[in-house]
Tab-separated table of C-alpha atoms (C1' of nucleotides) in Angstrom:
chain	number	residue	atom	x	y	z
A	12	UNK	CA	103.267	105.216	111.924
A	13	UNK	CA	104.200	105.772	108.320
A	14	UNK	CA	101.359	107.225	106.309
A	15	UNK	CA	100.781	108.063	102.671
A	16	UNK	CA	102.397	111.405	101.991
A	17	UNK	CA	100.392	114.597	101.774
A	18	UNK	CA	98.318	114.889	98.663
A	19	UNK	CA	98.618	111.208	97.756
A	20	UNK	CA	96.134	108.512	98.618
A	21	UNK	CA	95.358	104.832	98.364
A	22	UNK	CA	92.537	103.780	96.103
A	23	UNK	CA	90.876	100.892	97.879
A	24	UNK	CA	88.019	98.544	97.055
A	25	UNK	CA	85.232	99.064	96.316
A	26	UNK	CA	86.354	102.386	94.830
A	27	UNK	CA	89.107	100.699	92.841
A	28	UNK	CA	86.410	98.846	90.873
A	29	UNK	CA	85.010	102.205	89.756
A	30	UNK	CA	88.495	103.296	88.656
A	31	UNK	CA	88.899	100.106	86.654
A	32	UNK	CA	85.528	100.596	85.104
A	33	UNK	CA	86.435	104.139	84.016
A	34	UNK	CA	89.734	102.859	82.593
A	35	UNK	CA	88.025	100.228	80.513
A	36	UNK	CA	85.235	102.500	79.296
A	37	UNK	CA	87.834	105.047	78.207
A	38	UNK	CA	89.977	102.450	76.445
A	39	UNK	CA	86.980	101.097	74.615
A	40	UNK	CA	85.860	104.554	73.442
A	41	UNK	CA	89.409	105.397	72.358
A	42	UNK	CA	89.474	102.245	70.284
A	43	UNK	CA	86.258	103.207	68.502
A	44	UNK	CA	87.788	106.590	67.606
A	45	UNK	CA	90.956	104.853	66.375
A	46	UNK	CA	93.235	106.125	69.128
A	47	UNK	CA	96.179	104.019	70.268
A	48	UNK	CA	97.880	104.030	73.626
A	49	UNK	CA	101.210	105.671	74.336
A	50	UNK	CA	103.041	105.208	77.614
A	51	UNK	CA	105.714	107.725	78.418
A	52	UNK	CA	108.015	107.841	81.461
A	53	UNK	CA	106.659	109.456	84.607
A	54	UNK	CA	109.796	111.575	84.848
A	55	UNK	CA	111.589	113.603	82.235
A	56	UNK	CA	114.250	116.244	81.985
A	57	UNK	CA	113.008	119.351	83.719
A	58	UNK	CA	113.794	121.357	80.616
A	59	UNK	CA	111.027	119.571	78.709
A	60	UNK	CA	108.312	120.967	80.935
A	61	UNK	CA	109.982	124.311	81.443
A	62	UNK	CA	110.002	124.841	77.707
A	63	UNK	CA	106.869	122.949	76.780
A	64	UNK	CA	104.470	124.060	79.451
A	65	UNK	CA	105.999	127.506	79.872
A	66	UNK	CA	108.329	129.105	82.415
A	67	UNK	CA	105.698	131.632	83.372
A	68	UNK	CA	102.974	129.158	84.240
A	69	UNK	CA	102.139	128.311	87.834
A	70	UNK	CA	102.781	124.670	87.050
A	71	UNK	CA	106.400	125.260	86.152
A	72	UNK	CA	107.172	128.184	88.417
A	73	UNK	CA	105.954	126.647	91.660
A	74	UNK	CA	104.327	123.239	91.364
A	75	UNK	CA	106.897	120.850	89.929
A	76	UNK	CA	108.464	117.928	91.767
A	77	UNK	CA	112.037	118.339	90.603
A	78	UNK	CA	115.229	116.710	91.775
A	79	UNK	CA	118.788	116.320	90.605
A	80	UNK	CA	119.957	113.038	89.164
A	81	UNK	CA	123.386	111.807	90.236
A	82	UNK	CA	125.024	113.349	87.210
A	83	UNK	CA	123.439	116.680	88.009
A	84	UNK	CA	120.690	116.611	85.403
A	85	UNK	CA	117.503	118.140	86.717
A	86	UNK	CA	114.588	115.710	86.476
A	87	UNK	CA	110.909	116.317	87.109
A	88	UNK	CA	107.904	114.111	87.782
A	89	UNK	CA	105.548	114.902	84.942
A	90	UNK	CA	102.978	117.575	85.854
A	91	UNK	CA	101.042	116.816	82.665
A	92	UNK	CA	101.580	114.573	79.690
A	93	UNK	CA	101.236	116.573	76.494
A	94	UNK	CA	104.841	117.743	76.477
A	95	UNK	CA	106.044	114.147	76.934
A	96	UNK	CA	103.834	112.842	74.157
A	97	UNK	CA	105.100	115.482	71.746
A	98	UNK	CA	108.669	114.744	72.836
A	99	UNK	CA	108.108	111.056	72.047
A	100	UNK	CA	106.428	111.965	68.774
A	101	UNK	CA	109.458	113.961	67.692
A	102	UNK	CA	112.057	111.568	69.116
A	103	UNK	CA	110.629	108.536	67.338
A	104	UNK	CA	109.610	110.383	64.187
A	105	UNK	CA	106.036	109.235	64.560
A	106	UNK	CA	105.063	111.634	61.785
A	107	UNK	CA	106.718	109.127	59.438
A	108	UNK	CA	104.543	106.241	60.519
A	109	UNK	CA	101.377	106.072	58.466
A	110	UNK	CA	98.119	106.157	60.333
A	111	UNK	CA	99.657	106.944	63.690
A	112	UNK	CA	98.487	110.356	64.702
A	113	UNK	CA	95.986	109.706	67.428
A	114	UNK	CA	97.337	108.765	70.820
A	115	UNK	CA	95.873	108.344	74.280
A	116	UNK	CA	97.295	107.850	77.737
A	117	UNK	CA	96.132	107.023	81.232
A	118	UNK	CA	98.322	107.578	84.245
A	119	UNK	CA	99.487	109.598	87.215
A	120	UNK	CA	100.670	113.219	87.114
A	121	UNK	CA	102.350	115.167	89.906
A	122	UNK	CA	101.945	118.752	91.024
A	123	UNK	CA	102.915	120.205	94.340
A	124	UNK	CA	99.787	122.182	95.114
A	125	UNK	CA	97.792	122.562	98.290
A	126	UNK	CA	95.669	119.405	98.448
A	127	UNK	CA	91.941	119.834	98.469
A	128	UNK	CA	88.892	117.838	97.550
A	129	UNK	CA	89.386	116.956	93.896
A	130	UNK	CA	92.967	118.153	93.914
A	131	UNK	CA	95.849	115.891	94.769
A	132	UNK	CA	99.606	115.968	94.405
A	133	UNK	CA	99.496	112.650	92.621
A	134	UNK	CA	96.434	112.662	90.413
A	135	UNK	CA	95.379	110.710	87.360
A	136	UNK	CA	94.650	111.877	83.868
A	137	UNK	CA	93.014	110.192	80.936
A	138	UNK	CA	94.056	112.131	77.894
A	139	UNK	CA	94.313	112.117	74.141
A	140	UNK	CA	96.390	113.920	71.540
A	141	UNK	CA	95.616	114.195	67.812
A	142	UNK	CA	98.782	115.308	66.113
A	143	UNK	CA	99.569	116.449	62.583
A	144	UNK	CA	96.500	118.356	61.511
A	145	UNK	CA	95.252	121.907	61.930
A	146	UNK	CA	91.785	121.072	60.662
A	147	UNK	CA	88.823	122.276	62.726
A	148	UNK	CA	87.245	118.921	61.959
A	149	UNK	CA	89.791	117.355	64.288
A	150	UNK	CA	89.010	119.906	66.996
A	151	UNK	CA	85.353	118.955	66.895
A	152	UNK	CA	86.127	115.256	66.864
A	153	UNK	CA	88.474	115.504	69.833
A	154	UNK	CA	85.797	117.320	71.811
A	155	UNK	CA	83.232	114.737	70.763
A	156	UNK	CA	85.586	111.980	71.908
A	157	UNK	CA	86.046	113.577	75.311
A	158	UNK	CA	82.326	113.945	75.797
A	159	UNK	CA	81.667	110.402	74.645
A	160	UNK	CA	83.917	109.088	77.391
A	161	UNK	CA	82.146	111.164	80.018
A	162	UNK	CA	78.755	110.057	78.803
A	163	UNK	CA	79.626	106.388	78.606
A	164	UNK	CA	80.890	106.654	82.161
A	165	UNK	CA	77.493	107.979	83.141
A	166	UNK	CA	78.481	111.575	83.913
A	167	UNK	CA	75.455	113.845	83.885
A	168	UNK	CA	75.119	117.578	84.221
A	169	UNK	CA	78.294	118.704	82.448
A	170	UNK	CA	78.816	121.998	80.622
A	171	UNK	CA	81.169	122.462	77.679
A	172	UNK	CA	82.861	125.852	77.508
A	173	UNK	CA	84.890	126.759	74.445
A	174	UNK	CA	86.945	129.681	73.328
A	175	UNK	CA	89.693	130.654	70.961
A	176	UNK	CA	92.891	132.199	72.272
A	177	UNK	CA	94.057	132.888	68.730
A	178	UNK	CA	97.531	132.459	67.380
A	179	UNK	CA	100.509	134.128	69.075
A	180	UNK	CA	100.247	137.216	66.933
A	181	UNK	CA	96.523	137.763	67.558
A	182	UNK	CA	96.954	137.098	71.217
A	183	UNK	CA	99.818	139.524	71.569
A	184	UNK	CA	97.721	142.302	70.048
A	185	UNK	CA	94.940	141.509	72.477
A	186	UNK	CA	97.169	141.285	75.530
A	187	UNK	CA	98.730	144.652	74.689
A	188	UNK	CA	95.315	146.258	74.518
A	189	UNK	CA	94.270	144.542	77.722
A	190	UNK	CA	97.346	145.698	79.578
A	191	UNK	CA	96.773	149.255	78.446
A	192	UNK	CA	93.084	149.273	79.377
A	193	UNK	CA	93.743	147.730	82.776
A	194	UNK	CA	96.496	150.220	83.573
A	195	UNK	CA	93.918	152.970	83.355
A	196	UNK	CA	91.601	151.422	85.932
A	197	UNK	CA	94.182	149.694	88.065
A	198	UNK	CA	93.117	151.355	91.316
A	199	UNK	CA	89.670	149.808	90.969
A	200	UNK	CA	91.022	146.278	90.882
A	201	UNK	CA	91.592	143.856	93.732
A	202	UNK	CA	95.226	143.496	94.860
A	203	UNK	CA	95.653	140.147	93.104
A	204	UNK	CA	94.436	141.547	89.857
A	205	UNK	CA	96.481	144.716	90.130
A	206	UNK	CA	99.507	142.502	90.065
A	207	UNK	CA	98.168	140.331	87.269
A	208	UNK	CA	97.154	143.290	85.142
A	209	UNK	CA	100.858	143.661	84.435
A	210	UNK	CA	102.259	140.156	84.685
A	211	UNK	CA	99.466	138.203	83.031
A	212	UNK	CA	96.515	140.327	81.933
A	213	UNK	CA	94.622	137.337	80.507
A	214	UNK	CA	94.266	135.896	83.974
A	215	UNK	CA	92.302	138.930	85.109
A	216	UNK	CA	89.508	137.838	82.814
A	217	UNK	CA	88.383	134.862	84.821
A	218	UNK	CA	88.861	136.368	88.259
A	219	UNK	CA	86.204	135.462	90.796
A	220	UNK	CA	86.514	138.730	92.733
A	221	UNK	CA	83.101	140.431	92.757
A	222	UNK	CA	84.683	143.885	92.938
A	223	UNK	CA	86.410	143.305	89.611
A	224	UNK	CA	83.247	142.350	87.760
A	225	UNK	CA	82.431	145.849	86.417
A	226	UNK	CA	85.945	146.365	85.115
A	227	UNK	CA	86.043	142.964	83.446
A	228	UNK	CA	82.621	143.457	81.870
A	229	UNK	CA	83.851	146.586	80.164
A	230	UNK	CA	86.908	144.944	78.583
A	231	UNK	CA	86.918	144.023	74.907
A	232	UNK	CA	86.557	140.368	73.892
A	233	UNK	CA	89.495	138.474	72.427
A	234	UNK	CA	87.314	137.637	69.476
A	235	UNK	CA	87.586	141.243	68.284
A	236	UNK	CA	91.322	140.755	67.903
A	237	UNK	CA	91.465	137.386	66.187
A	238	UNK	CA	92.806	137.428	62.681
A	239	UNK	CA	90.797	136.024	59.823
A	240	UNK	CA	92.271	132.509	59.948
A	241	UNK	CA	91.627	132.096	63.673
A	242	UNK	CA	88.176	133.557	63.411
A	243	UNK	CA	87.220	131.180	60.580
A	244	UNK	CA	88.719	128.204	62.387
A	245	UNK	CA	86.720	128.911	65.515
A	246	UNK	CA	83.475	129.460	63.598
A	247	UNK	CA	83.960	126.139	61.853
A	248	UNK	CA	84.562	124.306	65.137
A	249	UNK	CA	81.329	125.731	66.528
A	250	UNK	CA	79.500	124.744	63.386
A	251	UNK	CA	80.800	121.183	63.591
A	252	UNK	CA	79.856	120.858	67.247
A	253	UNK	CA	76.348	121.989	66.421
A	254	UNK	CA	76.221	119.450	63.599
A	255	UNK	CA	77.066	116.756	66.124
A	256	UNK	CA	74.352	117.954	68.450
A	257	UNK	CA	76.853	118.871	71.161
A	258	UNK	CA	75.721	121.817	73.306
A	259	UNK	CA	78.471	124.348	73.985
A	260	UNK	CA	78.901	127.781	75.498
A	261	UNK	CA	81.271	130.228	73.860
A	262	UNK	CA	83.176	131.775	76.744
A	263	UNK	CA	85.496	134.570	75.625
A	264	UNK	CA	86.817	134.888	79.156
A	265	UNK	CA	87.877	131.241	79.369
A	266	UNK	CA	91.611	131.360	79.953
A	267	UNK	CA	93.691	128.283	80.426
A	268	UNK	CA	96.910	128.095	82.320
A	269	UNK	CA	99.265	126.460	79.870
A	270	UNK	CA	101.290	128.655	77.565
A	271	UNK	CA	101.228	126.329	74.592
A	272	UNK	CA	97.578	126.728	73.665
A	273	UNK	CA	96.641	128.269	70.338
A	274	UNK	CA	93.245	128.749	68.727
A	275	UNK	CA	90.697	126.379	70.275
A	276	UNK	CA	90.597	125.884	74.025
A	277	UNK	CA	87.857	124.125	75.936
A	278	UNK	CA	86.879	122.963	79.354
A	279	UNK	CA	84.125	120.828	80.797
A	280	UNK	CA	82.750	121.688	84.205
A	281	UNK	CA	80.639	119.734	86.584
A	282	UNK	CA	78.573	121.122	89.424
A	283	UNK	CA	79.278	118.442	91.998
A	284	UNK	CA	82.968	119.179	92.353
A	285	UNK	CA	83.126	122.243	94.574
A	286	UNK	CA	85.833	124.742	93.764
A	287	UNK	CA	87.578	122.262	91.493
A	288	UNK	CA	84.706	122.259	89.049
A	289	UNK	CA	86.772	121.501	85.976
A	290	UNK	CA	86.601	117.824	85.097
A	291	UNK	CA	88.372	118.096	81.762
A	292	UNK	CA	90.452	120.636	79.910
A	293	UNK	CA	92.105	120.834	76.563
A	294	UNK	CA	93.061	122.802	73.539
A	295	UNK	CA	95.101	123.173	70.398
A	296	UNK	CA	98.876	123.583	70.535
A	297	UNK	CA	100.126	124.286	67.042
A	298	UNK	CA	103.537	125.623	67.990
A	299	UNK	CA	104.496	123.134	70.666
A	300	UNK	CA	106.511	120.711	68.528
A	301	UNK	CA	108.735	123.461	67.137
A	302	UNK	CA	109.115	124.858	70.623
A	303	UNK	CA	110.458	121.455	71.650
A	304	UNK	CA	112.932	121.390	68.791
A	305	UNK	CA	111.067	119.680	65.996
A	306	UNK	CA	112.166	120.723	62.521
A	307	UNK	CA	108.814	119.748	61.068
A	308	UNK	CA	105.559	121.345	62.081
A	309	UNK	CA	103.252	119.137	64.127
A	310	UNK	CA	100.073	121.011	64.958
A	311	UNK	CA	97.973	119.144	67.455
A	312	UNK	CA	95.040	119.229	69.790
A	313	UNK	CA	94.297	117.249	72.902
A	314	UNK	CA	92.477	117.064	76.162
A	315	UNK	CA	92.856	115.547	79.524
A	316	UNK	CA	90.248	114.264	81.936
A	317	UNK	CA	90.822	114.449	85.670
A	318	UNK	CA	90.136	110.840	86.571
A	319	UNK	CA	89.941	111.559	90.298
A	320	UNK	CA	87.239	114.111	89.618
A	321	UNK	CA	85.437	111.928	87.101
A	322	UNK	CA	85.303	109.062	89.586
A	323	UNK	CA	84.023	111.456	92.237
A	324	UNK	CA	81.010	112.410	90.130
A	325	UNK	CA	79.916	108.865	89.305
A	326	UNK	CA	81.032	106.829	92.290
A	327	UNK	CA	77.821	107.027	94.268
A	328	UNK	CA	75.565	106.165	91.343
A	329	UNK	CA	77.848	103.336	90.270
A	330	UNK	CA	78.065	101.795	93.729
A	331	UNK	CA	74.376	100.891	93.452
A	332	UNK	CA	74.849	98.888	90.274
A	333	UNK	CA	76.756	96.061	91.941
A	334	UNK	CA	79.890	96.820	89.963
A	335	UNK	CA	82.607	94.384	90.916
A	336	UNK	CA	80.384	92.106	92.980
A	337	UNK	CA	81.259	88.460	93.387
A	338	UNK	CA	79.160	86.257	91.078
A	339	UNK	CA	79.209	82.972	92.916
A	340	UNK	CA	80.154	81.727	96.361
A	341	UNK	CA	80.547	77.959	96.516
A	342	UNK	CA	79.819	76.504	99.938
A	343	UNK	CA	81.614	73.162	99.883
A	344	UNK	CA	80.588	71.292	103.029
A	345	UNK	CA	83.351	68.943	104.044
A	346	UNK	CA	86.534	67.608	102.532
A	347	UNK	CA	84.826	65.420	99.925
A	348	UNK	CA	82.825	68.405	98.724
A	349	UNK	CA	85.938	70.603	98.571
A	350	UNK	CA	87.642	68.017	96.390
A	351	UNK	CA	84.582	67.790	94.212
A	352	UNK	CA	84.206	71.583	93.891
A	353	UNK	CA	87.818	72.407	93.045
A	354	UNK	CA	87.286	71.281	89.489
A	355	UNK	CA	83.866	72.921	89.294
A	356	UNK	CA	85.229	76.263	90.499
A	357	UNK	CA	88.000	76.130	87.917
A	358	UNK	CA	85.488	75.509	85.128
A	359	UNK	CA	83.253	78.354	86.210
A	360	UNK	CA	86.178	80.738	86.499
A	361	UNK	CA	87.323	79.841	83.005
A	362	UNK	CA	83.835	80.671	81.796
A	363	UNK	CA	84.361	84.196	83.105
A	364	UNK	CA	82.521	84.132	86.410
A	365	UNK	CA	84.088	85.370	89.623
A	366	UNK	CA	84.024	82.498	92.085
A	367	UNK	CA	84.940	82.110	95.738
A	368	UNK	CA	85.375	78.582	97.041
A	369	UNK	CA	84.655	78.127	100.745
A	370	UNK	CA	85.848	75.123	102.729
A	371	UNK	CA	83.838	75.950	105.838
A	372	UNK	CA	82.000	72.711	106.788
A	373	UNK	CA	79.207	74.617	108.551
A	374	UNK	CA	76.597	75.825	106.088
A	375	UNK	CA	75.392	78.546	108.399
A	376	UNK	CA	78.812	80.081	108.619
A	377	UNK	CA	79.404	79.693	104.925
A	378	UNK	CA	76.215	81.576	104.149
A	379	UNK	CA	77.154	84.317	106.579
A	380	UNK	CA	80.458	84.682	104.831
A	381	UNK	CA	78.782	84.628	101.423
A	382	UNK	CA	76.512	87.384	102.573
A	383	UNK	CA	79.341	89.541	103.862
A	384	UNK	CA	81.324	88.974	100.711
A	385	UNK	CA	78.397	90.369	98.745
A	386	UNK	CA	78.057	87.313	96.521
A	387	UNK	CA	75.087	87.360	94.185
A	388	UNK	CA	74.641	83.573	94.355
A	389	UNK	CA	75.683	80.775	96.632
A	390	UNK	CA	76.061	77.227	95.399
A	391	UNK	CA	75.528	74.689	98.156
A	392	UNK	CA	77.477	71.467	97.742
A	393	UNK	CA	77.319	68.757	100.398
A	394	UNK	CA	77.070	64.983	100.452
A	395	UNK	CA	73.446	65.111	99.296
A	396	UNK	CA	74.304	67.159	96.218
A	397	UNK	CA	77.283	65.036	95.292
A	398	UNK	CA	75.162	61.895	95.539
A	399	UNK	CA	72.324	63.404	93.505
A	400	UNK	CA	74.590	65.043	90.927
A	401	UNK	CA	72.651	68.325	91.194
A	402	UNK	CA	73.295	71.432	93.264
A	403	UNK	CA	71.359	73.949	95.291
A	404	UNK	CA	71.760	77.438	93.809
A	405	UNK	CA	70.598	80.232	96.073
A	406	UNK	CA	70.114	83.807	94.963
A	407	UNK	CA	71.198	85.836	97.950
A	408	UNK	CA	69.133	88.949	97.428
A	409	UNK	CA	65.766	87.176	97.229
A	410	UNK	CA	66.659	84.047	99.135
A	411	UNK	CA	65.210	81.918	96.335
A	412	UNK	CA	66.851	78.559	95.936
A	413	UNK	CA	66.706	76.138	93.000
A	414	UNK	CA	68.091	72.745	92.189
A	415	UNK	CA	70.295	73.002	89.121
A	416	UNK	CA	72.393	70.633	87.053
A	417	UNK	CA	76.130	71.185	86.868
A	418	UNK	CA	76.141	72.570	83.332
A	419	UNK	CA	73.276	74.964	84.068
A	420	UNK	CA	75.059	76.888	86.847
A	421	UNK	CA	76.966	79.365	84.738
A	422	UNK	CA	73.955	80.185	82.609
A	423	UNK	CA	71.712	80.741	85.621
A	424	UNK	CA	74.208	83.078	87.266
A	425	UNK	CA	74.932	84.951	84.068
A	426	UNK	CA	71.238	85.336	83.222
A	427	UNK	CA	70.630	87.521	86.244
A	428	UNK	CA	73.798	89.559	85.929
A	429	UNK	CA	72.451	92.434	83.855
B	4	G	C1'	101.760	129.769	99.075
B	5	C	C1'	97.462	132.598	101.971
B	6	G	C1'	92.685	132.661	105.056
B	7	C	C1'	88.773	130.025	107.878
B	8	G	C1'	87.231	125.405	110.057
B	9	U	C1'	87.678	120.309	111.827
B	10	G	C1'	90.722	116.104	114.101
B	11	U	C1'	87.566	111.330	120.465
B	12	A	C1'	86.714	103.232	119.085
B	13	G	C1'	87.045	100.336	112.038
B	14	C	C1'	82.981	104.294	110.572
B	15	U	C1'	79.416	108.423	112.181
B	16	C	C1'	79.585	111.164	116.386
B	17	A	C1'	78.422	112.648	122.015
B	18	G	C1'	81.524	114.483	125.977
B	19	C	C1'	84.565	120.452	125.679
B	20	C	C1'	82.519	126.970	131.142
B	21	G	C1'	89.334	121.688	133.311
B	22	G	C1'	88.493	116.438	137.888
B	23	U	C1'	89.809	108.832	136.377
B	24	A	C1'	86.748	108.357	128.221
B	25	G	C1'	80.504	106.956	125.936
B	26	U	C1'	75.158	100.792	128.417
B	27	A	C1'	75.724	105.873	121.887
B	28	G	C1'	74.466	104.230	116.624
B	29	C	C1'	76.581	101.298	112.656
B	30	G	C1'	80.429	97.693	112.012
B	31	C	C1'	83.517	93.581	114.103
B	32	C	C1'	83.915	88.798	117.166
B	33	A	C1'	81.262	84.776	119.927
B	34	G	C1'	76.676	82.317	121.081
B	35	A	C1'	70.929	81.249	120.706
B	36	U	C1'	68.872	72.829	117.138
B	37	U	C1'	74.205	68.418	114.068
B	38	G	C1'	72.717	71.501	106.219
B	39	U	C1'	70.288	77.737	105.094
B	40	G	C1'	72.746	84.098	105.445
B	41	G	C1'	70.994	89.175	105.224
B	42	U	C1'	65.690	91.236	109.917
B	43	U	C1'	65.720	89.477	116.053
B	44	C	C1'	67.982	88.334	120.970
B	45	U	C1'	72.318	87.661	124.380
B	46	G	C1'	77.371	88.367	125.462
B	47	G	C1'	82.327	90.405	124.079
B	48	A	C1'	86.636	93.132	122.146
B	49	U	C1'	88.631	97.827	120.561
B	50	G	C1'	90.822	104.019	122.081
B	51	U	C1'	99.002	106.725	123.346
B	52	C	C1'	90.950	111.603	122.824
B	53	G	C1'	95.868	113.753	115.350
B	54	U	C1'	101.376	114.682	117.180
B	55	G	C1'	104.633	117.497	120.306
B	56	G	C1'	105.167	121.231	123.870
B	57	G	C1'	103.014	124.763	127.595
B	58	U	C1'	99.517	126.501	131.709
B	59	U	C1'	97.555	123.686	136.077
B	60	C	C1'	97.519	119.785	141.965
B	61	G	C1'	94.943	117.737	137.576
B	62	A	C1'	93.862	118.808	130.254
B	63	A	C1'	89.964	115.134	125.302
B	64	U	C1'	88.436	119.901	127.441
B	65	C	C1'	92.541	126.233	127.912
B	66	C	C1'	97.207	128.208	125.038
B	67	C	C1'	101.224	127.507	121.173
B	68	A	C1'	103.548	124.820	117.235
B	69	C	C1'	103.362	120.993	113.780
B	70	C	C1'	100.664	117.274	110.851
B	71	A	C1'	96.263	115.547	108.276
B	72	C	C1'	91.610	116.526	106.211
B	73	G	C1'	87.504	119.959	104.707
B	74	C	C1'	85.967	124.842	102.663
B	75	G	C1'	87.504	129.345	100.212
B	76	C	C1'	91.631	132.151	97.495
B	77	C	C1'	95.530	131.271	93.941
B	78	C	C1'	95.688	127.767	90.023
B	79	C	C1'	94.235	123.640	87.556
B	80	A	C1'	92.596	117.877	86.049
RNA sequence: GCGCGUGUAGCUCAGCCGGUAGUAGCGCCAGAUUGUGGUUCUGGAUGUCGUGGGUUCGAAUCCCACCACGCGCCCCA
C-alpha cells in the first residue's frame, strides 16, 4: 500500500476545520495591521537559501530538499520563506511601491529532519515581514501582531522571550571573547559543546546539558558587547513592549539558528508542545537584502508561526465549540418533499447556512443520519408540512421541536449558533 | 543524523515464559410499530498480529533487518 511519505501527513476533518479557522483568524488580524499577502513559489534556486539562510546553518547544511533541474540548476523546496520574500521584494522593486512594506504569507515549508511530535518534513508557517525600516517601533509592532494572532486563536500560556544578537560587528567581538573563554574550560564541557565551542560558540549558550550549566553561567552576556546603537535599539523595543502591556523575558542566551538575524530576536514558547516548545520565532535581518544582491538597503523584521504547533495547542479546546458543525439537516420524506425542499435548501445555503438535504423517506433513518452528521438542527418536511405550509424544526441537542414558518427557519437556526 | 520505546479489528487495547487470534470496550452494519435520532435490547461484519528474513515440528509471542510512530539529543516552526 502506498502511504504518505515520512514526515508528511494528511490533515483530515474535523482537524481541517481548525486549520481553516486559524488561517482565517490570521488573515483577519493581518488585515487589521495593514499587512498584505504575498505568495512565493515553493521552490527556488538553491543558492537563494544557501546565501540567505547561511551555509553554516543546520537548515542549509543538512536539512534541505534539493534536486537538479533538467538544465542542471540546483533547486530546493523552501525550508523557510523570508529569503524568498526578500528575493521577491528585490526582484519586483517593491521598495518603489508606496505603502507596500508589510507582507504576510501562509504555506508549507520543507526540511528533512527526523520527524517528531510537532516536527514534520512538510510543515506550515504563518509569517509576516515588515521591510524598509530599522525603527524599534516596528519591532514592537511585529511582536504585538504575532501575539495578537496567537491570542485571537485562543492560545493560552505562552511566554515571549526576547534578545538582541547585535549587529555583525558587535556579535563578532562577542563570539571572539566566547571562543577564547570556552577554550580555557573546554575539558569541562560535554562532547557536543566541545565541538561547538569552536565551530559555533553561540550555540553553547542554550545547551540543555546539565553538566555545562556552571560553565555557561560564568560566561559574559552578549549585552556587554553591544555597541551603543544596538543597545539603545533593544532598550527602546523593551520599552515599547511594556507600553503595550506585553509581558516579555529578556533572555541573553536566546540564540536562533538562522545566520541573517541582527539586533532583535524573539521566540514564543508554549508548555504543551514537548521538546518542540517553540511555537513562533522571529527577528530582525537588516543585512539580508544586500546579502541577496540588493543595491539598496532593506532592513526588515519578521516572524513565523508554526501552524502545526499552533493547531496542536488549541485543537482540543476548539473541538468543543462545535467549529465546522452542520447547521441544518433537511429530512425530506418522499419524492414530493425532495422536490419541494430543493428550492428551500438553495435559499438557506445562499443565506450562509450549511445545509444537508436528505432524500431518505424513512424519518427514523433520516434522524439517525442527522445525528451522526452532527447537525445542530433537523428540519422535517413530509406531506403534512407541505400541506400546512409550516415545518417541524428540531434542535438535536435538546430534542426540542417547534413548528416554524418557511421564512423563520434561517433566523431560528442562526439565533442559536453563537 | 544518534539513543530509548512502541507497532494485534476503523479506534483504544488484552493475549507475549512459543501450540489453530479476543463473547473485550468504543465505533460500524442490520433489526426491535407504516413520521421522531442521540440512552436500551438482539444479531452481524471486520484482522496478510507494521514489513521482510531467521530459529523451531510449530512464532502475534524468541532473534535480525527495514519501515512507521512516540520520547529524548541535535536543531528548529
